[in-house]
């Protein structure tokens, strides 16, 4: 016999979700603190005294005193257990009606395929879970390939601990990481003490792409909320040190040129090319010192660990130092740390289902898997208003959160 509750305590809730195969940061107890412009309830189903299902339900107010319920990457339960699934949503609908909810939106953490980019896509057998969900009178949004149809992207690039390592990097990845390493980039891990510099590189990204991301206060909220399970990774470039080193190389080059025999044409040509290259670098470094000072933060990431998973939630870069290839090394070091902390996966974020574009080109060098989720569903609570088109308006309202 099942018992439904809507006030699960944090310790019991997180223990269940963290240890579940479908563990997701978006279903963590503290995620409601991040989405603090929503109301929330912590739901669960008990079989005898054992928690067998859990779901963070975010409640979004809509116009005219209506609301919508949203479970990102949830609920967390066995979707092959039709009886449990139907019981969960039957009970949740009872609460939804009291809250004047138009519909319940959810996108389960059910994978329908998982493959490397250089492999043929093969689907898992998800038909049983799909039919069980539809038996709850859920409406599927379809197997979309774009970002705009659903709130959470259906396609994510995810690095697995078993696939991670320098040996598994693409040729391009190895090359660009070596370039970054030659620049003697200083990789630092930290918390709020790095927030100021992280916010600066995020603003650089906003300016470069002409978009609005998150505020410094939002990043701080993530760090405060997840405490020791959240960290920032930054790459610092010591311009002054590199300028000094380059000048020393330049002086040595001049000495080599002076002592080089006139008839050693090939060697002289190589030294002349090196001299020109070093002069350009010195000029650039001197310009950078004037603009940024002796040291500058060139890129960074913000990551949160939850259970056996981790999410690289935000990443930024100063375009003026793109030539250093800092992001390639920074992302590698970020994921390396995640796996050292015991994570099985590191989610690098969503991509277009076409598997093309700049994000894919950058992330594929780490040899991640493409994880394709089943997609988004709606369960109408007020069927009449739902059919009248409120679903689309509410969906767009939800996307802004």
XYZ file of C-alpha atoms in Angstrom:
401
model
C 0.000 0.000 0.000
C 1.330 3.413 -1.004
C 1.251 6.594 1.073
C 1.777 10.029 -0.497
C 3.368 12.902 1.432
C 4.162 16.485 0.474
C 6.510 17.450 3.282
C 9.499 15.117 3.015
C 12.389 16.252 5.213
C 15.663 17.217 3.564
C 17.841 14.417 4.900
C 15.505 11.646 3.785
C 14.660 13.336 0.499
C 18.265 13.964 -0.569
C 19.438 10.523 0.512
C 16.863 8.954 -1.790
C 17.539 11.215 -4.792
C 21.341 11.207 -4.458
C 21.460 7.416 -4.489
C 18.935 6.905 -7.268
C 20.170 6.033 -10.802
C 18.193 9.062 -12.079
C 19.847 11.462 -9.630
C 19.677 15.064 -10.866
C 20.781 18.371 -9.394
C 17.499 19.874 -10.609
C 15.653 17.531 -8.258
C 17.873 18.240 -5.254
C 16.207 19.579 -2.131
C 18.147 22.850 -2.286
C 17.239 23.603 -5.898
C 14.105 25.278 -4.581
C 16.394 27.841 -2.893
C 17.855 28.673 -6.310
C 14.399 29.010 -7.869
C 13.281 31.271 -5.040
C 10.784 33.116 -7.227
C 8.729 29.892 -7.284
C 6.896 28.205 -4.450
C 7.781 24.579 -3.832
C 6.756 21.326 -2.183
C 8.774 18.163 -1.548
C 6.661 15.190 -2.511
C 7.218 11.509 -1.976
C 5.597 8.102 -1.942
C 6.172 5.533 0.791
C 5.678 1.815 0.537
C 5.275 0.823 4.160
C 8.059 2.910 5.743
C 10.334 3.075 2.697
C 10.530 6.084 0.384
C 10.112 4.777 -3.181
C 9.459 8.013 -5.106
C 10.371 11.675 -4.665
C 9.809 14.893 -6.523
C 10.653 18.550 -6.061
C 7.598 20.386 -7.361
C 8.118 24.016 -8.294
C 4.926 26.089 -8.306
C 4.778 29.070 -10.644
C 2.043 31.696 -10.183
C 0.208 32.534 -13.409
C -2.217 35.363 -14.238
C -5.771 35.293 -12.840
C -4.707 33.417 -9.674
C -3.816 30.257 -11.588
C -0.563 28.333 -11.290
C 1.492 25.630 -12.953
C 3.476 22.782 -11.381
C 6.901 21.910 -12.744
C 9.223 19.006 -11.922
C 12.574 19.530 -13.705
C 14.132 16.145 -14.490
C 11.574 14.557 -12.195
C 9.900 12.948 -10.437
C 12.520 10.448 -9.298
C 11.001 6.958 -9.353
C 10.847 3.694 -11.288
C 8.878 4.535 -14.436
C 8.441 0.829 -15.190
C 6.269 0.594 -12.076
C 2.967 1.709 -13.595
C 1.051 1.429 -10.332
C 3.533 3.656 -8.477
C 3.654 6.197 -11.307
C -0.134 6.508 -11.522
C -0.463 6.754 -7.759
C 2.112 9.561 -7.618
C 0.421 11.738 -10.227
C -3.096 10.973 -8.996
C -2.148 12.276 -5.568
C -0.191 15.230 -6.958
C -3.217 16.275 -9.033
C -5.270 16.492 -5.850
C -2.837 19.075 -4.480
C -2.674 20.798 -7.873
C -6.428 21.340 -7.947
C -6.283 23.064 -4.574
C -3.591 25.394 -5.944
C -5.695 26.265 -9.042
C -3.048 24.597 -11.176
C -3.703 24.475 -14.916
C -1.260 21.667 -15.628
C 1.699 19.694 -14.290
C 4.819 19.887 -16.439
C 7.654 17.388 -16.046
C 10.601 16.044 -18.027
C 11.770 12.725 -16.574
C 15.423 11.797 -16.386
C 14.822 8.911 -18.797
C 17.481 8.350 -21.444
C 16.318 7.107 -24.836
C 19.848 7.022 -26.270
C 23.440 7.610 -25.183
C 26.302 7.555 -27.664
C 29.607 9.139 -28.614
C 29.577 11.596 -31.483
C 31.656 9.246 -33.629
C 29.250 6.353 -33.030
C 25.950 5.412 -34.612
C 22.971 6.478 -32.504
C 21.177 3.501 -30.989
C 17.947 3.803 -29.040
C 17.322 2.157 -25.695
C 14.086 0.299 -25.110
C 12.034 3.005 -23.391
C 8.582 2.045 -24.722
C 7.333 0.649 -21.411
C 8.212 3.826 -19.502
C 6.740 5.966 -22.301
C 3.420 4.101 -22.300
C 3.223 4.166 -18.516
C 3.656 7.940 -18.524
C 0.965 8.344 -21.186
C -1.366 6.211 -19.052
C -1.316 9.119 -16.561
C -3.022 11.184 -19.315
C 0.236 12.968 -19.977
C 0.748 14.858 -23.229
C 4.204 14.519 -24.788
C 5.882 17.561 -26.370
C 7.562 15.355 -28.929
C 11.142 14.422 -29.688
C 12.274 17.945 -30.485
C 15.846 18.787 -31.483
C 15.913 22.488 -30.636
C 16.273 24.518 -27.441
C 12.995 26.421 -27.703
C 10.352 23.681 -27.518
C 11.125 22.529 -23.970
C 12.455 24.142 -20.801
C 15.343 21.708 -20.332
C 17.318 20.671 -23.433
C 16.639 17.107 -24.551
C 20.251 16.637 -25.615
C 23.184 16.989 -23.222
C 26.883 16.329 -23.617
C 28.004 14.337 -20.583
C 31.515 13.220 -19.693
C 31.692 9.851 -17.905
C 34.492 9.025 -15.499
C 35.262 5.848 -17.467
C 35.803 7.853 -20.660
C 37.825 10.688 -19.149
C 41.535 11.246 -19.631
C 44.170 12.800 -21.852
C 44.392 9.627 -23.927
C 40.733 9.965 -24.924
C 40.971 13.584 -26.066
C 40.639 14.316 -29.750
C 43.701 15.429 -31.712
C 42.381 18.989 -31.606
C 41.831 18.735 -27.848
C 45.338 17.528 -27.114
C 46.796 20.277 -29.296
C 44.803 23.092 -27.682
C 45.457 21.901 -24.137
C 49.178 21.814 -24.893
C 48.942 25.398 -26.161
C 47.249 26.420 -22.915
C 49.845 24.610 -20.821
C 52.682 26.400 -22.639
C 51.187 29.710 -21.543
C 51.752 28.636 -17.919
C 48.112 29.298 -17.092
C 47.516 29.244 -13.360
C 44.435 27.064 -12.688
C 42.786 27.875 -9.366
C 39.869 26.204 -7.602
C 37.883 28.095 -5.032
C 34.618 29.434 -3.767
C 33.325 32.935 -3.122
C 36.839 34.374 -3.004
C 36.943 33.809 -6.790
C 33.440 35.146 -7.460
C 34.518 38.654 -8.482
C 36.822 37.399 -11.234
C 34.325 34.759 -12.348
C 31.631 37.386 -12.745
C 33.999 39.468 -14.882
C 34.597 36.668 -17.404
C 30.864 35.929 -17.473
C 30.203 39.560 -18.369
C 32.803 39.249 -21.143
C 30.812 36.326 -22.519
C 27.571 38.293 -22.319
C 29.109 41.167 -24.270
C 30.644 38.863 -26.868
C 27.411 36.960 -27.527
C 25.045 39.873 -27.002
C 23.029 37.949 -24.416
C 22.022 38.307 -20.780
C 23.016 35.430 -18.493
C 22.934 35.589 -14.688
C 23.881 38.180 -12.117
C 26.737 38.009 -9.655
C 24.114 37.596 -6.922
C 22.755 34.482 -8.642
C 26.200 32.864 -8.805
C 26.691 33.756 -5.151
C 23.362 32.123 -4.319
C 24.516 28.902 -5.974
C 27.756 28.944 -4.000
C 25.999 29.716 -0.715
C 23.280 27.126 -1.284
C 25.502 24.195 -2.227
C 28.456 25.280 -0.079
C 31.280 22.721 -0.282
C 29.579 20.944 -3.194
C 29.984 24.008 -5.428
C 33.231 25.388 -6.764
C 34.664 27.859 -9.252
C 37.563 27.044 -11.569
C 39.547 29.981 -12.967
C 42.517 30.275 -15.305
C 44.877 33.186 -14.638
C 47.424 34.443 -17.128
C 50.488 36.111 -15.622
C 51.138 38.642 -18.377
C 54.157 40.254 -16.717
C 55.920 36.916 -16.237
C 55.291 35.927 -19.845
C 56.495 39.343 -21.034
C 59.722 38.917 -19.073
C 60.243 35.390 -20.403
C 59.573 36.501 -23.978
C 62.023 39.394 -23.714
C 64.673 36.972 -22.489
C 64.000 34.710 -25.462
C 64.182 37.734 -27.743
C 67.601 38.791 -26.407
C 68.864 35.229 -26.882
C 67.489 35.225 -30.424
C 69.413 38.402 -31.237
C 72.599 36.824 -29.897
C 71.988 33.694 -31.973
C 71.431 35.809 -35.060
C 74.649 37.723 -34.445
C 76.683 34.534 -34.171
C 74.914 32.762 -37.038
C 77.162 32.341 -40.144
C 75.991 34.186 -43.266
C 76.042 30.982 -45.287
C 73.702 29.185 -42.815
C 70.705 30.486 -44.703
C 68.117 28.019 -43.362
C 69.067 28.623 -39.732
C 69.195 32.400 -40.253
C 65.762 32.348 -41.885
C 64.345 30.420 -38.906
C 65.896 32.874 -36.436
C 64.585 35.868 -38.390
C 61.071 34.386 -38.266
C 61.431 33.778 -34.527
C 62.634 37.347 -34.020
C 59.565 38.758 -35.811
C 57.253 36.479 -33.851
C 58.776 37.447 -30.503
C 58.583 41.143 -31.341
C 54.864 40.806 -32.015
C 54.359 38.903 -28.753
C 56.272 41.506 -26.762
C 54.165 44.262 -28.291
C 50.964 42.368 -27.467
C 52.000 41.568 -23.890
C 52.965 45.208 -23.260
C 49.564 46.270 -24.527
C 47.845 43.674 -22.307
C 49.761 44.849 -19.231
C 48.579 48.405 -19.823
C 44.962 47.225 -20.125
C 44.746 44.461 -17.515
C 47.750 44.778 -15.230
C 50.323 42.105 -14.485
C 47.811 39.239 -14.083
C 44.385 38.646 -15.636
C 41.657 36.034 -15.263
C 41.008 34.704 -18.770
C 38.226 32.136 -18.261
C 36.330 30.123 -15.688
C 33.555 27.674 -14.826
C 31.059 27.240 -11.991
C 30.243 23.662 -11.047
C 27.919 21.951 -8.579
C 28.280 18.355 -7.380
C 25.188 16.423 -6.300
C 25.204 12.738 -5.432
C 27.175 10.854 -8.065
C 26.648 13.629 -10.636
C 28.105 17.052 -11.347
C 26.955 19.950 -13.530
C 29.133 22.590 -15.157
C 26.427 25.218 -14.960
C 28.193 28.325 -16.244
C 31.358 29.144 -18.157
C 32.847 32.401 -19.368
C 35.883 33.676 -21.258
C 37.669 36.956 -21.976
C 37.791 37.086 -25.775
C 40.995 39.169 -25.714
C 42.840 36.036 -24.569
C 41.156 33.513 -26.831
C 44.553 32.709 -28.357
C 45.657 31.095 -25.084
C 43.107 28.250 -25.430
C 42.353 28.618 -21.716
C 38.836 27.098 -21.751
C 40.136 23.777 -23.079
C 42.413 23.340 -20.065
C 39.951 24.862 -17.578
C 37.107 22.513 -18.517
C 39.487 19.553 -18.403
C 40.686 20.501 -14.916
C 37.098 21.099 -13.791
C 35.984 17.621 -14.841
C 39.144 16.075 -13.432
C 38.254 17.558 -10.046
C 34.662 16.288 -10.309
C 35.867 12.741 -10.844
C 38.397 13.077 -8.031
C 35.436 13.984 -5.801
C 33.777 10.690 -6.703
C 31.371 11.787 -9.439
C 30.480 9.265 -12.129
C 29.418 11.931 -14.611
C 30.058 15.573 -15.422
C 27.272 17.229 -17.389
C 28.724 19.764 -19.817
C 25.292 21.183 -20.634
C 22.709 21.162 -23.362
C 23.242 21.171 -27.115
C 21.045 21.315 -30.198
C 19.728 17.940 -31.309
C 21.240 18.484 -34.741
C 24.582 17.773 -33.031
C 26.099 20.763 -34.775
C 27.292 24.193 -33.720
C 29.997 25.863 -31.680
C 29.067 24.186 -28.381
C 29.316 20.746 -29.936
C 32.613 21.581 -31.649
C 34.129 22.685 -28.349
C 32.772 19.945 -26.080
C 33.328 16.993 -28.408
C 37.108 17.191 -27.957
C 36.693 15.536 -24.509
C 34.953 12.490 -26.035
C 31.717 12.890 -24.037
C 28.509 10.966 -24.597
C 25.426 12.519 -26.158
C 22.621 11.818 -23.689
C 19.182 12.138 -25.253
C 16.266 12.421 -22.825
C 12.687 11.374 -23.410
C 11.437 14.968 -23.354
C 8.728 17.019 -21.709
C 5.169 16.113 -20.723
C 2.110 18.010 -19.526
C -0.669 16.556 -17.407
C -3.687 18.885 -17.662
C -5.377 19.617 -14.355
C -7.891 22.141 -15.696
C -8.496 20.543 -19.079
C -10.746 23.263 -20.451
C -8.324 26.149 -19.897
C -5.417 23.995 -20.970
C -7.090 23.321 -24.311
C -7.852 27.023 -24.720
C -4.153 27.697 -25.099
C -3.008 28.586 -21.611
C -0.309 25.906 -21.839
C 1.757 27.812 -24.388
C 1.530 31.115 -22.559
C 2.469 29.457 -19.270
C 5.279 27.535 -20.924
C 6.868 30.752 -22.176
C 6.349 32.355 -18.770
C 8.156 29.398 -17.245
C 11.075 29.674 -19.664
C 11.937 33.118 -18.313
C 12.528 31.814 -14.797
